[in-house]
Amino acid sequence: DQQVKQNSPSLSVQEGRISILNCDYTNSMFDYFLWYKKYPAEGPTFLISISSIKDKNEDGRFTVFLNKSAKHLSLHIVPSQPGDSAVYFCAARTGNQFYFGTGTSLTVIP
Amino acid sequence: NAGVMQNPRHLVRRRGQEARLRCSPMKGHSHVYWYRQLPEEGLKFMVYLQKENIIDESGMPKERFSAEFPKEGPSILRIQQVVRGDSAAYFCASSPEINYGYTFGSGTRLTVV
């Protein structure tokens, strides 16, 4: 039962362009959403979060958008840099648990 | 991430042996979470602990798996009589308070041969 879905397993973007990573969820009880970035052989690193009462949160080059009616979350990275190449996980919280998507591998091409 | 320390980084066990995975949370963090990542899958919640208490173990298999977070020392995830299907990356995370963003450790990669 995958309550959080990342339907694109991979994405390639040219350096300097915008990267858009998408995430869909099914549980309307989720009240807090996060994006994590993961490099090989390392644990996930927190990137940015958004509460369900907001529809946008921005932190530098990273912006997260939440569309509650569509149950859709997206992460925008602009401009994309080669160091952004990693696997990105979205996560959603209800109760004690965070539910994670399966990840999108982003490759930023120099 | 130097904050949450997991060891060992890699663990190889034969079928039927026990695996012990350790997690030291970040300083000041009293909430510990264990997640498992199977190949080609996302992170799956296993258990949430506070000092000396298991708060939520709904994601942990009922048999062979146990977790503890003693008053002193690291949190331990124990897998008894390991089977090949237990091979995965096990991540520990900690937070200063409930439902706050996690900080993850680098994981323990368990291989059962």
Coordinates of C-alpha atoms in Angstrom, one line a residue:
Chain A
D1 CA 0.0 0.0 0.0
Q2 CA 2.1 2.9 -1.3
Q3 CA 0.5 6.0 0.1
V4 CA 3.1 8.3 -1.3
K5 CA 4.1 7.9 -4.9
Q6 CA 6.9 9.2 -7.0
N7 CA 6.1 8.0 -10.4
S8 CA 9.3 9.2 -12.1
P9 CA 12.2 7.0 -11.1
S10 CA 14.7 9.3 -12.8
L11 CA 15.1 12.8 -14.2
S12 CA 17.9 14.5 -16.2
V13 CA 18.2 18.2 -16.4
Q14 CA 20.8 20.6 -17.9
E15 CA 22.8 22.7 -15.4
G16 CA 21.2 26.0 -14.9
R17 CA 17.7 24.8 -15.8
I18 CA 14.8 24.1 -13.5
S19 CA 14.4 20.6 -12.0
I20 CA 10.8 19.7 -11.0
L21 CA 10.3 16.6 -8.9
N22 CA 6.8 15.4 -8.3
C23 CA 5.0 13.4 -5.6
D24 CA 1.5 12.2 -5.2
Y25 CA -0.2 11.0 -2.1
T26 CA -3.5 9.3 -1.3
N27 CA -4.1 9.9 2.4
S28 CA -5.9 13.1 3.1
M29 CA -4.8 12.9 6.8
F30 CA -1.2 13.8 5.9
D31 CA -0.5 17.1 7.6
Y32 CA 3.2 17.7 7.0
F33 CA 5.4 17.0 4.0
L34 CA 9.1 16.9 3.5
W35 CA 11.7 16.4 0.9
Y36 CA 14.9 14.5 1.5
K37 CA 18.0 14.2 -0.6
K38 CA 20.1 11.1 -0.6
Y39 CA 23.6 10.5 -1.9
P40 CA 24.8 6.9 -2.5
A41 CA 26.0 5.2 0.7
E42 CA 24.7 8.0 2.9
G43 CA 21.5 8.5 4.9
P44 CA 18.8 10.9 3.6
T45 CA 19.3 14.5 4.4
F46 CA 16.4 16.8 5.1
L47 CA 16.0 19.5 2.4
I48 CA 12.7 21.4 2.9
S49 CA 9.3 20.9 4.4
I50 CA 5.8 22.3 4.1
S51 CA 2.8 22.2 6.4
S52 CA -0.6 21.3 5.0
I53 CA -1.9 24.7 5.8
K54 CA 0.5 26.3 3.3
D55 CA 0.8 25.9 -0.5
K56 CA 4.3 27.1 -1.0
N57 CA 7.6 27.2 0.9
E58 CA 10.8 28.6 -0.4
D59 CA 14.4 28.1 0.8
G60 CA 17.1 29.5 -1.6
R61 CA 17.1 27.5 -4.8
F62 CA 14.5 25.1 -3.4
T63 CA 10.7 25.6 -3.5
V64 CA 8.1 23.1 -2.5
F65 CA 4.5 23.5 -3.7
L66 CA 1.5 21.7 -2.2
N67 CA -1.8 21.2 -4.0
K68 CA -4.0 19.6 -1.4
S69 CA -7.0 19.3 -3.7
A70 CA -4.9 17.3 -6.1
K71 CA -3.0 15.6 -3.4
H72 CA 0.2 16.6 -5.2
L73 CA 3.5 17.9 -4.0
S74 CA 6.4 19.2 -6.1
L75 CA 9.9 20.3 -5.5
H76 CA 11.4 22.9 -7.8
I77 CA 15.2 23.4 -7.9
V78 CA 16.4 26.5 -9.8
P79 CA 19.0 26.9 -11.1
S80 CA 20.0 23.2 -11.0
Q81 CA 23.6 22.5 -10.2
P82 CA 25.7 19.3 -10.7
G83 CA 25.9 18.9 -7.0
D84 CA 22.1 18.5 -6.9
S85 CA 22.5 15.1 -8.5
A86 CA 21.1 12.7 -6.0
V87 CA 18.0 10.6 -5.2
Y88 CA 15.1 12.8 -3.8
F89 CA 12.5 11.3 -1.6
C90 CA 9.2 13.0 -0.6
A91 CA 7.7 12.1 2.7
A92 CA 4.3 12.7 4.3
R93 CA 3.4 12.5 8.0
T94 CA 0.3 11.3 9.8
G95 CA 0.5 10.4 13.5
N96 CA 3.8 9.0 14.5
Q97 CA 4.9 8.0 11.0
F98 CA 6.4 9.5 7.9
Y99 CA 5.5 7.7 4.7
F100 CA 8.2 7.9 2.0
G101 CA 8.0 7.7 -1.7
T102 CA 10.3 5.4 -3.7
G103 CA 12.5 8.2 -4.8
T104 CA 13.5 10.1 -8.0
S105 CA 17.1 10.0 -9.2
L106 CA 18.0 13.4 -10.4
T107 CA 21.0 13.9 -12.7
V108 CA 22.1 17.4 -13.5
I109 CA 24.2 17.5 -16.6
P110 CA 27.0 20.1 -16.7
Chain B
N1 CA 25.6 12.9 8.4
A2 CA 27.8 13.0 11.5
G3 CA 24.9 13.7 13.9
V4 CA 23.2 10.3 14.0
M5 CA 25.7 7.5 14.2
Q6 CA 24.9 4.0 13.0
N7 CA 27.1 1.0 13.2
P8 CA 28.2 -1.1 11.7
R9 CA 27.9 0.4 8.2
H10 CA 27.9 -3.1 6.7
L11 CA 26.9 -6.3 8.3
V12 CA 27.0 -9.8 6.8
R13 CA 25.2 -12.6 8.5
R14 CA 24.5 -16.2 7.6
R15 CA 20.9 -17.4 7.6
G16 CA 19.8 -18.2 11.1
Q17 CA 22.2 -15.9 12.8
E18 CA 21.3 -12.8 14.8
A19 CA 21.9 -9.2 13.5
R20 CA 22.3 -6.3 15.9
L21 CA 22.2 -2.8 14.5
R22 CA 23.1 0.2 16.6
C23 CA 22.0 3.8 16.5
S24 CA 23.2 6.7 18.6
P25 CA 20.8 9.7 18.1
M26 CA 21.9 13.2 17.8
K27 CA 22.7 15.0 21.0
G28 CA 19.6 16.2 22.6
H29 CA 17.3 14.0 20.5
S30 CA 15.1 11.7 22.5
H31 CA 13.0 10.3 19.7
V32 CA 14.4 7.5 17.5
Y33 CA 12.9 5.9 14.4
W34 CA 14.0 2.9 12.4
Y35 CA 13.3 2.6 8.7
R36 CA 14.1 -0.2 6.2
Q37 CA 14.8 0.3 2.6
L38 CA 14.5 -2.9 0.4
P39 CA 16.0 -2.9 -3.0
E40 CA 14.0 -0.8 -5.5
E41 CA 11.7 0.4 -2.7
G42 CA 11.3 3.5 -0.6
L43 CA 11.9 3.8 3.1
K44 CA 9.4 1.9 5.2
F45 CA 8.7 2.8 8.8
M46 CA 9.5 0.1 11.3
V47 CA 9.4 1.4 14.8
Y48 CA 9.4 4.6 16.8
L49 CA 11.0 4.8 20.3
Q50 CA 11.6 7.2 23.0
K51 CA 13.9 6.5 25.9
E52 CA 13.0 3.2 27.4
N53 CA 9.7 3.1 25.6
I54 CA 8.4 1.7 22.3
I55 CA 5.8 4.2 21.1
D56 CA 4.8 2.7 17.7
E57 CA 6.0 -0.6 16.3
S58 CA 3.3 -1.0 13.8
G59 CA 5.8 -1.3 10.9
M60 CA 7.9 -4.0 12.5
P61 CA 7.4 -7.7 11.7
K62 CA 5.9 -9.4 14.6
E63 CA 8.4 -12.2 14.7
R64 CA 12.2 -12.1 14.9
F65 CA 12.4 -8.3 15.1
S66 CA 12.8 -6.3 18.2
A67 CA 14.0 -2.8 19.1
E68 CA 15.0 -1.0 22.3
F69 CA 16.2 2.4 23.3
P70 CA 17.6 2.1 26.8
K71 CA 18.1 4.9 29.2
E72 CA 21.8 4.7 28.6
G73 CA 23.4 3.8 25.3
P74 CA 22.3 3.5 21.7
S75 CA 19.1 2.2 20.3
I76 CA 19.4 -1.4 19.1
L77 CA 17.4 -3.1 16.3
R78 CA 17.7 -6.8 16.7
I79 CA 16.9 -9.4 14.1
Q80 CA 16.9 -13.0 15.2
Q81 CA 17.3 -16.0 12.9
V82 CA 17.9 -13.8 9.8
V83 CA 16.7 -14.8 6.4
R84 CA 17.7 -13.7 3.0
G85 CA 14.6 -11.4 2.8
D86 CA 16.0 -9.4 5.7
S87 CA 18.8 -8.1 3.4
A88 CA 18.2 -4.4 3.2
A89 CA 19.5 -1.0 4.3
Y90 CA 18.3 -0.1 7.7
F91 CA 18.2 3.6 8.6
C92 CA 17.9 5.2 12.0
A93 CA 16.6 8.7 12.4
S94 CA 16.2 10.9 15.4
S95 CA 14.4 14.1 16.3
P96 CA 14.3 16.5 19.2
E97 CA 10.6 16.2 19.6
I98 CA 7.7 14.2 18.2
N99 CA 6.8 14.8 14.6
Y100 CA 9.7 17.1 13.9
G101 CA 11.8 16.6 10.8
Y102 CA 14.2 13.8 11.1
T103 CA 17.9 13.6 10.9
F104 CA 19.0 10.3 9.4
G105 CA 22.1 8.2 10.0
S106 CA 24.1 6.7 7.1
G107 CA 22.4 3.4 7.5
T108 CA 23.5 -0.2 8.1
R109 CA 23.5 -2.4 5.0
L110 CA 22.6 -5.9 6.1
T111 CA 23.4 -8.8 3.8
V112 CA 22.2 -12.3 4.6
V113 CA 24.1 -15.1 2.9

